[in-house]
Coordinates of C-alpha atoms and ligand atoms in Angstrom, one line a residue:
X19 CA -0.1 0.2 0.1
X20 CA 1.3 3.5 -0.9
X21 CA 1.1 6.2 1.8
X22 CA 0.8 10.0 -0.1
X23 CA 0.5 13.2 2.2
X24 CA 0.7 15.6 -0.2
X25 CA -1.7 17.4 -2.7
X26 CA 0.4 17.2 -5.5
X27 CA 1.5 13.4 -4.8
X28 CA -1.7 12.3 -4.9
X29 CA -2.9 14.4 -7.7
X30 CA 0.1 13.1 -9.8
X31 CA -1.0 9.4 -8.8
X32 CA -4.4 9.8 -10.1
X33 CA -3.4 11.4 -13.2
X34 CA -1.0 8.1 -13.9
X35 CA -3.9 6.0 -13.2
X36 CA -6.1 7.9 -15.1
X37 CA -3.5 7.9 -18.2
X38 CA -3.9 3.9 -17.6
X39 CA -7.6 3.9 -17.6
X40 CA -7.8 2.8 -14.0
X41 CA -11.2 2.4 -12.4
X42 CA -10.6 4.1 -8.9
X43 CA -13.1 3.6 -5.6
X44 CA -13.0 5.6 -2.8
X45 CA -13.6 5.9 0.6
X46 CA -13.1 9.0 2.5
X47 CA -13.3 8.6 6.8
X48 CA -11.8 10.4 9.6
X49 CA -9.6 7.6 10.6
X50 CA -9.8 5.5 14.3
X51 CA -10.7 2.6 11.5
X52 CA -13.1 -0.1 12.9
X53 CA -15.1 -3.0 10.8
X54 CA -17.4 -0.8 9.7
X55 CA -15.1 1.1 7.6
X56 CA -12.7 -1.6 6.2
X57 CA -16.1 -3.2 5.0
X58 CA -16.4 -0.2 3.2
X59 CA -13.0 -1.0 1.5
X60 CA -14.1 -4.7 0.9
X61 CA -17.0 -2.9 -1.4
X62 CA -14.7 -0.6 -2.5
X63 CA -12.4 -3.3 -4.2
X64 CA -15.1 -5.4 -5.6
X65 CA -16.0 -1.8 -7.7
X66 CA -12.2 -0.8 -8.9
X67 CA -9.1 -1.4 -9.7
X68 CA -7.8 0.9 -7.0
X69 CA -9.0 1.6 -4.1
X70 CA -7.9 4.6 -2.5
X71 CA -8.7 6.0 1.4
X72 CA -8.5 9.2 2.7
X73 CA -7.9 9.9 6.4
X74 CA -8.4 13.4 7.1
X75 CA -10.1 14.6 10.6
X76 CA -12.1 17.6 8.3
X77 CA -12.1 20.7 10.9
X78 CA -14.8 22.3 9.0
X79 CA -17.5 19.8 9.9
X80 CA -16.9 20.1 13.8
X81 CA -19.3 22.5 15.1
X82 CA -18.1 21.6 18.8
X83 CA -14.8 22.4 19.1
X84 CA -14.2 20.1 22.0
X85 CA -15.3 16.9 20.0
X86 CA -12.7 17.7 17.5
X87 CA -9.9 18.0 19.8
X88 CA -11.0 14.5 21.5
X89 CA -11.3 13.0 18.2
X90 CA -9.4 9.6 18.2
X91 CA -6.6 9.5 15.9
X92 CA -4.7 6.3 15.4
X93 CA -3.3 6.8 12.1
X94 CA -0.3 3.7 12.6
X95 CA -3.1 1.1 13.2
X96 CA -5.3 2.4 10.3
X97 CA -2.6 2.2 7.9
X98 CA -1.5 -1.5 9.1
X99 CA -5.3 -2.2 9.1
X100 CA -5.8 -0.6 5.7
X101 CA -3.0 -2.4 4.2
X102 CA -4.0 -5.9 5.7
X103 CA -7.5 -5.2 3.9
X104 CA -6.0 -4.7 0.4
X105 CA -6.6 -0.9 0.6
X106 CA -3.8 0.4 -2.6
X107 CA -3.6 4.0 -1.2
X108 CA -3.6 5.6 1.6
X109 CA -4.0 9.2 1.5
X110 CA -3.4 11.1 4.8
X111 CA -2.8 14.8 4.3
X112 CA -2.5 17.6 7.1
X113 CA -5.1 20.6 7.2
X114 CA -2.3 23.0 5.9
X115 CA -2.6 20.6 2.8
X116 CA -6.1 20.4 2.6
X117 CA -6.8 23.9 3.5
X118 CA -3.4 26.1 2.1
X119 CA -5.5 29.3 2.3
X120 CA -7.3 28.9 5.5
X121 CA -10.7 27.7 5.9
X122 CA -12.1 29.2 2.6
X123 CA -15.5 30.1 1.8
X124 CA -18.2 27.7 1.0
X125 CA -21.8 27.0 0.6
X126 CA -24.1 24.9 -1.6
X127 CA -27.6 24.8 -0.8
X128 CA -28.9 21.7 0.7
X129 CA -32.3 22.8 1.0
X130 CA -34.3 20.7 3.8
X131 CA -31.3 18.6 4.3
X132 CA -29.3 21.1 6.3
X133 CA -31.7 22.0 8.5
X134 CA -33.4 19.1 9.7
X135 CA -32.4 16.0 12.0
X136 CA -28.4 16.3 11.9
X137 CA -28.8 19.7 10.1
X138 CA -30.5 21.1 12.8
X139 CA -28.5 19.8 16.0
X140 CA -25.3 20.3 14.6
X141 CA -25.3 23.6 12.4
X142 CA -22.8 23.9 9.8
X143 CA -21.7 20.1 9.4
X144 CA -23.1 19.7 6.2
X145 CA -21.5 22.5 4.9
X146 CA -18.5 21.0 6.0
X147 CA -18.9 17.7 5.3
X148 CA -19.9 18.8 1.1
X149 CA -16.9 21.0 1.5
X150 CA -14.3 18.2 2.2
X151 CA -15.2 15.6 0.2
X152 CA -16.1 18.3 -2.7
X153 CA -12.3 18.7 -2.7
X154 CA -11.4 15.2 -2.0
X155 CA -13.3 14.1 -5.4
X156 CA -11.9 16.8 -7.4
X157 CA -8.5 15.5 -5.9
X158 CA -9.3 12.0 -6.5
X159 CA -11.5 11.7 -9.3
X160 CA -13.2 8.4 -8.3
X161 CA -15.1 6.3 -10.7
X162 CA -16.7 5.1 -7.4
X163 CA -17.1 6.3 -3.7
X164 CA -18.1 4.8 -1.0
X165 CA -19.9 5.3 2.2
X166 CA -21.7 3.8 5.0
X167 CA -25.4 4.0 5.8
X168 CA -24.5 4.4 9.8
X169 CA -24.7 8.0 8.5
X170 CA -28.0 7.8 6.6
X171 CA -28.5 11.9 6.1
X172 CA -25.0 12.2 4.7
X173 CA -25.2 9.5 2.4
X174 CA -28.3 11.6 1.1
X175 CA -26.7 14.8 1.4
X176 CA -23.6 13.8 -0.4
X177 CA -26.0 12.0 -3.3
X178 CA -27.6 15.8 -3.3
X179 CA -23.9 17.5 -3.8
X180 CA -23.0 15.3 -6.7
X181 CA -26.2 16.1 -8.3
X182 CA -25.8 19.9 -7.6
X183 CA -22.1 19.8 -8.9
X184 CA -22.5 17.4 -11.4
X185 CA -20.1 14.9 -10.7
X186 CA -19.8 11.5 -12.3
X187 CA -19.1 9.3 -9.3
X188 CA -21.2 6.6 -8.4
X189 CA -22.5 6.2 -4.7
X190 CA -22.5 3.4 -3.0
X191 CA -23.9 2.7 0.6
X192 CA -22.8 0.2 2.8
X193 CA -25.3 -1.4 5.6
X194 CA -23.9 -0.5 8.9
X195 CA -21.5 -3.3 11.1
X196 CA -22.6 -3.8 14.3
X197 CA -20.6 -4.8 17.7
X198 CA -21.5 -8.1 19.2
X199 CA -24.9 -6.4 21.1
X200 CA -25.5 -4.3 17.7
X201 CA -24.3 -0.8 18.5
X202 CA -23.3 0.6 15.5
X203 CA -19.8 0.4 15.4
X204 CA -18.0 3.8 15.7
X205 CA -14.7 5.5 16.0
X206 CA -16.6 7.8 19.1
X207 CA -17.4 4.1 21.0
X208 CA -13.8 4.0 21.9
X209 CA -14.3 6.9 23.8
X210 CA -17.1 4.6 25.8
X211 CA -16.2 2.5 29.4
X212 CA -16.7 -1.1 28.5
X213 CA -19.7 -1.2 30.2
X214 CA -20.8 1.7 28.5
X215 CA -20.3 -0.1 25.3
X216 CA -22.5 -2.8 26.1
X217 CA -25.3 -1.0 27.5
X218 CA -25.2 1.3 24.6
X219 CA -26.8 -1.6 22.5
X220 CA -30.2 -0.3 23.9
X221 CA -30.4 1.8 20.7
X222 CA -30.3 -0.7 18.5
X223 CA -33.1 -2.8 20.5
X224 CA -35.2 0.4 20.5
X225 CA -35.0 0.6 16.8
X226 CA -35.5 -3.0 16.6
X227 CA -38.7 -2.6 19.0
X228 CA -40.3 0.5 16.4
X229 CA -39.3 -1.7 13.6
X230 CA -41.2 -4.9 15.1
X231 CA -44.0 -2.8 16.4
X232 CA -45.6 -1.4 13.2
X233 CA -47.6 -3.3 12.2
X234 CA -49.4 -2.9 15.7
X235 CA -49.2 0.4 17.1
X236 CA -49.4 4.3 15.6
X237 CA -46.4 5.8 14.9
X238 CA -46.3 8.3 17.4
X239 CA -46.6 5.9 19.9
X240 CA -43.5 3.7 19.2
X241 CA -41.8 6.5 19.2
X242 CA -43.1 7.6 22.3
X243 CA -42.0 3.9 23.6
X244 CA -39.1 3.7 22.4
X245 CA -38.2 7.1 23.6
X246 CA -39.0 6.3 27.0
X247 CA -37.1 2.7 26.6
X248 CA -34.1 4.4 26.5
X249 CA -34.6 7.2 28.8
X250 CA -35.1 4.5 31.1
X251 CA -31.9 3.4 31.5
X252 CA -29.3 5.7 33.2
X253 CA -27.2 8.3 31.9
X254 CA -28.8 8.3 28.3
X255 CA -30.3 11.1 26.9
X256 CA -32.0 11.1 23.2
X257 CA -31.6 14.5 21.0
X258 CA -33.8 13.2 18.8
X259 CA -35.7 10.0 17.6
X260 CA -37.6 10.0 14.4
X261 CA -39.9 7.4 12.0
X262 CA -39.2 9.1 8.7
X263 CA -39.9 8.6 5.0
X264 CA -36.4 7.1 4.1
X265 CA -36.1 9.0 0.7
X266 CA -37.2 12.2 2.1
X267 CA -36.5 12.0 6.3
X268 CA -39.8 14.0 6.2
X269 CA -41.3 12.4 9.5
X270 CA -44.4 10.3 9.3
X271 CA -47.4 9.8 11.3
X272 CA -48.7 6.7 9.8
X273 CA -47.4 3.5 8.4
X274 CA -49.0 3.0 4.7
X275 CA -48.3 -0.6 3.7
X276 CA -45.5 -0.6 0.5
X277 CA -44.1 2.7 2.1
X278 CA -39.8 2.6 3.0
X279 CA -39.0 4.5 6.7
X280 CA -36.0 5.2 8.2
X281 CA -36.5 5.5 12.1
X282 CA -33.3 8.1 13.0
X283 CA -31.8 8.8 16.3
X284 CA -29.2 10.9 17.9
X285 CA -28.4 10.0 21.7
X286 CA -26.1 11.5 24.5
X287 CA -24.4 8.7 26.4
X288 CA -21.2 9.0 28.4
X289 CA -20.4 12.5 27.1
X290 CA -20.2 10.9 23.4
X291 CA -23.2 11.3 21.0
X292 CA -24.0 8.4 19.5
X293 CA -26.0 8.1 16.2
X294 CA -27.8 5.3 14.5
X295 CA -30.7 4.3 11.8
X296 CA -32.7 1.3 10.6
X297 CA -34.4 1.1 7.3
X298 CA -37.2 -0.9 6.7
X299 CA -40.3 -1.8 4.7
Ligands
AMP26 P1 -15.8 8.5 9.6 O1 -14.6 7.8 9.7 O2 -16.8 8.4 10.9 O3 -16.3 9.9 8.6 O4 -16.7 7.6 8.7 C1 -16.3 7.5 7.2 C2 -17.3 6.5 6.5 O5 -17.5 5.1 7.1 C3 -18.5 7.3 6.6 O6 -18.9 6.5 5.2 C4 -19.4 6.1 7.2 O7 -20.8 6.2 7.8 C5 -18.9 5.3 7.5 N1 -19.2 4.1 8.8 C6 -18.9 4.5 10.1 N2 -19.5 3.7 10.7 C7 -19.9 2.9 9.6 C8 -20.4 1.2 10.5 N3 -20.9 1.2 11.4 N4 -20.6 0.9 9.8 C9 -20.7 1.1 8.1 N5 -20.0 2.2 7.5 C10 -19.3 3.5 8.8

């Protein structure tokens, strides 16, 4: 596996690959890699000749400076994991490489996606995400880019950006990898205590209770029940929970046969913000 740190090196590498008509798959990450990220690498490898993974903790998508400071950084270990998984290139630039002129102006009209759920609770987050992903797409020029369903709204945002900017990259979504108890794998899980990591499986349980209660109860009732279930566990604070149309993220009042739904949730526990979702028909 090749490790590249500068913009210029990455550009030269991509130019050489394009010359050979190699198909490039790209997996952007913020590092502290786990099995969820590595499952994206597996999928990427099946779709292209060359798989590029980036590791960059992007400051512009953090609306909370403490969160940015505490974000786990394990570059050496990440490199080993990627190499063992058959990744071809690791791109690990510095902040100065990605933002040589400081945090430049960026604004994209994401419409409602920027104002609801994650957009509402993390103001500016999706502007920062699109800013960096656009920069990386322009540099890596991937044929396909692979993202996790774990960040459901993020995938919608990326697809919207690709459409607005007329980019010719195919976006592939990969199902969420979970720990044994059901907690969605996340780099932030390393900040939970060992017991907390087990306890936090209540989030996935609550989402499943919604899924399996769908035919028996009104959506409002299911949501209230799930909120109560989680809040009854000490230390958990639900930031939002909603049962939405899976294509628009509009909250639904009633279940309609044949509809596609997604239950989305953000929870605070042991000072860590955890998000998850479950899609069901
Ligand atoms: P991050 O490093 O958290 O920015 O995530 C990088 C990519 O990995 C994003 O596309 C995430 O959606 C994806 N990802 C994170 N956690 C998981 C998971 N548990 N399962 C599958 N994909 C994930």
